[in-house]
């Protein structure tokens, strides 16, 4: 599965089964937490999480770290969380909902906590795959043998067969 378009198709196939699911996020002073919720877990939710991990792996291959968002995504070693954060940072489907202030025991501020949600998670993931197909295409890396095979091997075999046939015809006519 080395194509954003393949992943897009797989996510889109999950959309009917995951139409009631959402991805809730919490981040800030109390660390970062993600929760797939909205309906009970099914094989489709497990497949969504696996596809999210695959998408996060692909992100690791195509991102160069050219901006703060890419640096943040590349710093995440959990590929599923990398994809979830990409949905948060790069998808128009992520909505921020609220924030609160965490307090220490003495009443002083410990920082802010923010929450947000990705609704229609399969559709949002599919659309992000389409956008990434344009902005961060996956370039297939070919070995030297593959490159040689695609560019010269067929012509070389035809030339050898033609040379052998020509030599055989000359020997028969001589």
PDB file of C-alpha atoms in Angstrom:
ATOM      1  CA  UNK A   1       0.000   0.000   0.000  1.00  0.00           C
ATOM      2  CA  UNK A   2       2.462   2.623  -1.210  1.00  0.00           C
ATOM      3  CA  UNK A   3      -0.012   5.107  -2.623  1.00  0.00           C
ATOM      4  CA  UNK A   4      -2.071   7.919  -1.151  1.00  0.00           C
ATOM      5  CA  UNK A   5      -4.795   6.978  -3.630  1.00  0.00           C
ATOM      6  CA  UNK A   6      -4.884   3.376  -2.374  1.00  0.00           C
ATOM      7  CA  UNK A   7      -5.172   4.601   1.199  1.00  0.00           C
ATOM      8  CA  UNK A   8      -7.821   7.134   0.200  1.00  0.00           C
ATOM      9  CA  UNK A   9      -9.911   4.348  -1.307  1.00  0.00           C
ATOM     10  CA  UNK A  10      -9.524   2.131   1.773  1.00  0.00           C
ATOM     11  CA  UNK A  11     -10.538   4.959   4.132  1.00  0.00           C
ATOM     12  CA  UNK A  12     -13.511   5.845   1.923  1.00  0.00           C
ATOM     13  CA  UNK A  13     -14.762   2.239   2.032  1.00  0.00           C
ATOM     14  CA  UNK A  14     -14.943   2.529   5.840  1.00  0.00           C
ATOM     15  CA  UNK A  15     -17.015   5.715   5.774  1.00  0.00           C
ATOM     16  CA  UNK A  16     -20.480   4.092   5.963  1.00  0.00           C
ATOM     17  CA  UNK A  17     -19.533   1.953   8.957  1.00  0.00           C
ATOM     18  CA  UNK A  18     -17.774   4.799  10.775  1.00  0.00           C
ATOM     19  CA  UNK A  19     -20.303   7.557  10.085  1.00  0.00           C
ATOM     20  CA  UNK A  20     -21.113   7.905  13.813  1.00  0.00           C
ATOM     21  CA  UNK A  21     -17.523   7.746  15.021  1.00  0.00           C
ATOM     22  CA  UNK A  22     -15.363  10.725  15.828  1.00  0.00           C
ATOM     23  CA  UNK A  23     -11.811  11.288  16.963  1.00  0.00           C
ATOM     24  CA  UNK A  24     -11.588  13.404  20.130  1.00  0.00           C
ATOM     25  CA  UNK A  25      -8.363  15.170  21.052  1.00  0.00           C
ATOM     26  CA  UNK A  26      -7.097  16.810  24.207  1.00  0.00           C
ATOM     27  CA  UNK A  27      -3.741  18.586  24.402  1.00  0.00           C
ATOM     28  CA  UNK A  28      -1.895  21.230  26.319  1.00  0.00           C
ATOM     29  CA  UNK A  29      -0.779  21.317  29.932  1.00  0.00           C
ATOM     30  CA  UNK A  30      -2.083  17.812  30.672  1.00  0.00           C
ATOM     31  CA  UNK A  31      -0.252  16.148  27.759  1.00  0.00           C
ATOM     32  CA  UNK A  32      -1.975  14.843  24.619  1.00  0.00           C
ATOM     33  CA  UNK A  33      -4.763  12.259  24.423  1.00  0.00           C
ATOM     34  CA  UNK A  34      -6.739  10.866  21.491  1.00  0.00           C
ATOM     35  CA  UNK A  35      -9.909   8.801  21.704  1.00  0.00           C
ATOM     36  CA  UNK A  36     -11.870   7.121  18.936  1.00  0.00           C
ATOM     37  CA  UNK A  37     -15.465   7.386  20.119  1.00  0.00           C
ATOM     38  CA  UNK A  38     -19.097   7.927  19.138  1.00  0.00           C
ATOM     39  CA  UNK A  39     -20.135   4.298  18.741  1.00  0.00           C
ATOM     40  CA  UNK A  40     -18.940   0.881  19.813  1.00  0.00           C
ATOM     41  CA  UNK A  41     -15.692  -0.592  18.544  1.00  0.00           C
ATOM     42  CA  UNK A  42     -16.046  -2.817  15.495  1.00  0.00           C
ATOM     43  CA  UNK A  43     -13.672  -4.457  13.035  1.00  0.00           C
ATOM     44  CA  UNK A  44     -14.026  -1.231  11.018  1.00  0.00           C
ATOM     45  CA  UNK A  45     -12.616   0.828  13.909  1.00  0.00           C
ATOM     46  CA  UNK A  46      -9.685  -1.554  14.173  1.00  0.00           C
ATOM     47  CA  UNK A  47      -9.135  -1.256  10.424  1.00  0.00           C
ATOM     48  CA  UNK A  48      -9.307   2.541  10.692  1.00  0.00           C
ATOM     49  CA  UNK A  49      -6.589   2.505  13.337  1.00  0.00           C
ATOM     50  CA  UNK A  50      -4.380   0.193  11.248  1.00  0.00           C
ATOM     51  CA  UNK A  51      -4.862   2.355   8.149  1.00  0.00           C
ATOM     52  CA  UNK A  52      -4.050   5.412  10.266  1.00  0.00           C
ATOM     53  CA  UNK A  53      -0.761   3.772  11.272  1.00  0.00           C
ATOM     54  CA  UNK A  54       0.026   3.036   7.617  1.00  0.00           C
ATOM     55  CA  UNK A  55      -0.797   6.623   6.663  1.00  0.00           C
ATOM     56  CA  UNK A  56       1.488   7.854   9.451  1.00  0.00           C
ATOM     57  CA  UNK A  57       4.293   5.659   8.093  1.00  0.00           C
ATOM     58  CA  UNK A  58       3.821   7.164   4.639  1.00  0.00           C
ATOM     59  CA  UNK A  59       3.899  10.646   6.149  1.00  0.00           C
ATOM     60  CA  UNK A  60       7.274   9.768   7.650  1.00  0.00           C
ATOM     61  CA  UNK A  61       8.530   8.968   4.148  1.00  0.00           C
ATOM     62  CA  UNK A  62       7.294  12.089   2.369  1.00  0.00           C
ATOM     63  CA  UNK A  63       7.615  14.903   4.912  1.00  0.00           C
ATOM     64  CA  UNK A  64      10.875  16.843   4.817  1.00  0.00           C
ATOM     65  CA  UNK A  65      10.522  18.920   7.995  1.00  0.00           C
ATOM     66  CA  UNK A  66      10.339  22.172   6.057  1.00  0.00           C
ATOM     67  CA  UNK A  67       7.891  23.861   8.441  1.00  0.00           C
ATOM     68  CA  UNK A  68       6.800  23.604  12.082  1.00  0.00           C
ATOM     69  CA  UNK A  69       3.871  21.290  11.307  1.00  0.00           C
ATOM     70  CA  UNK A  70       6.110  18.837   9.446  1.00  0.00           C
ATOM     71  CA  UNK A  71       8.738  18.966  12.207  1.00  0.00           C
ATOM     72  CA  UNK A  72       6.080  18.210  14.811  1.00  0.00           C
ATOM     73  CA  UNK A  73       4.673  15.311  12.779  1.00  0.00           C
ATOM     74  CA  UNK A  74       8.127  13.841  12.137  1.00  0.00           C
ATOM     75  CA  UNK A  75       8.943  14.029  15.848  1.00  0.00           C
ATOM     76  CA  UNK A  76       6.086  11.616  16.634  1.00  0.00           C
ATOM     77  CA  UNK A  77       7.285   8.023  16.646  1.00  0.00           C
ATOM     78  CA  UNK A  78       3.827   6.470  17.023  1.00  0.00           C
ATOM     79  CA  UNK A  79       2.662   6.435  13.408  1.00  0.00           C
ATOM     80  CA  UNK A  80      -1.040   6.310  14.329  1.00  0.00           C
ATOM     81  CA  UNK A  81      -0.668   9.449  16.467  1.00  0.00           C
ATOM     82  CA  UNK A  82       1.295  11.040  13.608  1.00  0.00           C
ATOM     83  CA  UNK A  83      -1.749  10.537  11.368  1.00  0.00           C
ATOM     84  CA  UNK A  84      -4.162  11.804  14.029  1.00  0.00           C
ATOM     85  CA  UNK A  85      -2.032  14.932  14.445  1.00  0.00           C
ATOM     86  CA  UNK A  86      -1.948  15.350  10.659  1.00  0.00           C
ATOM     87  CA  UNK A  87      -5.760  15.293  10.675  1.00  0.00           C
ATOM     88  CA  UNK A  88      -5.660  17.968  13.377  1.00  0.00           C
ATOM     89  CA  UNK A  89      -3.083  20.164  11.638  1.00  0.00           C
ATOM     90  CA  UNK A  90      -3.770  19.598   7.937  1.00  0.00           C
ATOM     91  CA  UNK A  91      -7.464  18.732   7.668  1.00  0.00           C
ATOM     92  CA  UNK A  92     -10.358  21.133   7.500  1.00  0.00           C
ATOM     93  CA  UNK A  93     -12.396  18.501   9.372  1.00  0.00           C
ATOM     94  CA  UNK A  94     -10.775  19.238  12.724  1.00  0.00           C
ATOM     95  CA  UNK A  95     -12.829  21.516  14.940  1.00  0.00           C
ATOM     96  CA  UNK A  96     -11.670  23.096  18.194  1.00  0.00           C
ATOM     97  CA  UNK A  97     -14.295  23.035  20.881  1.00  0.00           C
ATOM     98  CA  UNK A  98     -13.145  24.358  24.197  1.00  0.00           C
ATOM     99  CA  UNK A  99     -10.314  25.085  26.508  1.00  0.00           C
ATOM    100  CA  UNK A 100      -9.830  25.124  30.250  1.00  0.00           C
ATOM    101  CA  UNK A 101      -7.135  26.118  32.662  1.00  0.00           C
ATOM    102  CA  UNK A 102      -5.483  23.457  34.744  1.00  0.00           C
ATOM    103  CA  UNK A 103      -4.685  24.576  38.281  1.00  0.00           C
ATOM    104  CA  UNK A 104      -2.013  23.465  40.697  1.00  0.00           C
ATOM    105  CA  UNK A 105      -2.928  22.614  44.301  1.00  0.00           C
ATOM    106  CA  UNK A 106      -1.942  26.111  45.402  1.00  0.00           C
ATOM    107  CA  UNK A 107      -4.355  27.627  42.849  1.00  0.00           C
ATOM    108  CA  UNK A 108      -1.714  28.817  40.411  1.00  0.00           C
ATOM    109  CA  UNK A 109      -2.078  28.121  36.721  1.00  0.00           C
ATOM    110  CA  UNK A 110      -0.528  24.921  35.361  1.00  0.00           C
ATOM    111  CA  UNK A 111      -1.407  25.890  31.791  1.00  0.00           C
ATOM    112  CA  UNK A 112      -4.255  25.510  29.365  1.00  0.00           C
ATOM    113  CA  UNK A 113      -5.935  22.333  28.125  1.00  0.00           C
ATOM    114  CA  UNK A 114      -7.588  22.349  24.695  1.00  0.00           C
ATOM    115  CA  UNK A 115     -10.084  19.958  23.108  1.00  0.00           C
ATOM    116  CA  UNK A 116     -11.148  19.294  19.556  1.00  0.00           C
ATOM    117  CA  UNK A 117     -12.802  16.700  17.343  1.00  0.00           C
ATOM    118  CA  UNK A 118     -12.520  15.198  13.902  1.00  0.00           C
ATOM    119  CA  UNK A 119     -15.981  14.170  12.728  1.00  0.00           C
ATOM    120  CA  UNK A 120     -16.567  11.781   9.829  1.00  0.00           C
ATOM    121  CA  UNK A 121     -13.125  10.325  10.455  1.00  0.00           C
ATOM    122  CA  UNK A 122     -12.993   8.051   7.419  1.00  0.00           C
ATOM    123  CA  UNK A 123     -14.041  10.805   5.002  1.00  0.00           C
ATOM    124  CA  UNK A 124     -11.639  13.271   6.625  1.00  0.00           C
ATOM    125  CA  UNK A 125      -8.798  10.760   6.298  1.00  0.00           C
ATOM    126  CA  UNK A 126      -9.685   9.983   2.684  1.00  0.00           C
ATOM    127  CA  UNK A 127      -9.735  13.681   1.804  1.00  0.00           C
ATOM    128  CA  UNK A 128      -6.397  14.270   3.519  1.00  0.00           C
ATOM    129  CA  UNK A 129      -4.923  11.403   1.476  1.00  0.00           C
ATOM    130  CA  UNK A 130      -6.140  13.118  -1.704  1.00  0.00           C
ATOM    131  CA  UNK A 131      -4.596  16.420  -0.617  1.00  0.00           C
ATOM    132  CA  UNK A 132      -1.312  14.679   0.241  1.00  0.00           C
ATOM    133  CA  UNK A 133      -1.301  12.965  -3.156  1.00  0.00           C
ATOM    134  CA  UNK A 134      -1.008  16.458  -4.631  1.00  0.00           C
ATOM    135  CA  UNK A 135       1.202  18.193  -2.059  1.00  0.00           C
ATOM    136  CA  UNK A 136       3.442  15.292  -0.984  1.00  0.00           C
ATOM    137  CA  UNK A 137       3.397  12.630  -3.721  1.00  0.00           C
ATOM    138  CA  UNK A 138       4.958   9.274  -2.998  1.00  0.00           C
ATOM    139  CA  UNK A 139       7.883   8.779  -5.321  1.00  0.00           C
ATOM    140  CA  UNK A 140       8.597   5.151  -6.033  1.00  0.00           C
ATOM    141  CA  UNK A 141      12.248   4.394  -5.489  1.00  0.00           C
ATOM    142  CA  UNK A 142      13.526   1.898  -8.009  1.00  0.00           C
ATOM    143  CA  UNK A 143      16.600  -0.232  -7.715  1.00  0.00           C
ATOM    144  CA  UNK A 144      19.236  -0.018 -10.420  1.00  0.00           C
ATOM    145  CA  UNK A 145      18.097  -3.423 -11.669  1.00  0.00           C
ATOM    146  CA  UNK A 146      14.458  -2.246 -11.964  1.00  0.00           C
ATOM    147  CA  UNK A 147      15.559   0.884 -13.821  1.00  0.00           C
ATOM    148  CA  UNK A 148      17.794  -1.157 -16.166  1.00  0.00           C
ATOM    149  CA  UNK A 149      15.026  -3.700 -16.749  1.00  0.00           C
ATOM    150  CA  UNK A 150      12.427  -1.058 -17.585  1.00  0.00           C
ATOM    151  CA  UNK A 151      14.704   0.990 -19.811  1.00  0.00           C
ATOM    152  CA  UNK A 152      17.143  -1.385 -21.559  1.00  0.00           C
ATOM    153  CA  UNK A 153      16.693  -5.100 -20.864  1.00  0.00           C
ATOM    154  CA  UNK A 154      13.887  -5.729 -23.355  1.00  0.00           C
ATOM    155  CA  UNK A 155      15.738  -3.919 -26.145  1.00  0.00           C
ATOM    156  CA  UNK A 156      18.939  -5.767 -25.261  1.00  0.00           C
ATOM    157  CA  UNK A 157      17.207  -9.160 -25.462  1.00  0.00           C
ATOM    158  CA  UNK A 158      15.627  -8.267 -28.819  1.00  0.00           C
ATOM    159  CA  UNK A 159      19.029  -7.155 -30.141  1.00  0.00           C
ATOM    160  CA  UNK A 160      20.692 -10.410 -29.002  1.00  0.00           C
ATOM    161  CA  UNK A 161      17.953 -12.560 -30.542  1.00  0.00           C
ATOM    162  CA  UNK A 162      18.197 -10.566 -33.777  1.00  0.00           C
ATOM    163  CA  UNK A 163      21.995 -10.955 -33.833  1.00  0.00           C
ATOM    164  CA  UNK A 164      21.745 -14.727 -33.270  1.00  0.00           C
ATOM    165  CA  UNK A 165      19.050 -15.057 -35.939  1.00  0.00           C
ATOM    166  CA  UNK A 166      21.144 -13.016 -38.411  1.00  0.00           C
ATOM    167  CA  UNK A 167      24.235 -15.152 -37.698  1.00  0.00           C
ATOM    168  CA  UNK A 168      22.211 -18.359 -38.108  1.00  0.00           C
ATOM    169  CA  UNK A 169      20.779 -17.187 -41.430  1.00  0.00           C
ATOM    170  CA  UNK A 170      24.279 -16.224 -42.683  1.00  0.00           C
ATOM    171  CA  UNK A 171      25.616 -19.679 -41.712  1.00  0.00           C
ATOM    172  CA  UNK A 172      22.754 -21.404 -43.539  1.00  0.00           C
ATOM    173  CA  UNK A 173      23.213 -19.322 -46.676  1.00  0.00           C
ATOM    174  CA  UNK A 174      26.986 -19.698 -46.769  1.00  0.00           C
TER     175      UNK A 174
END
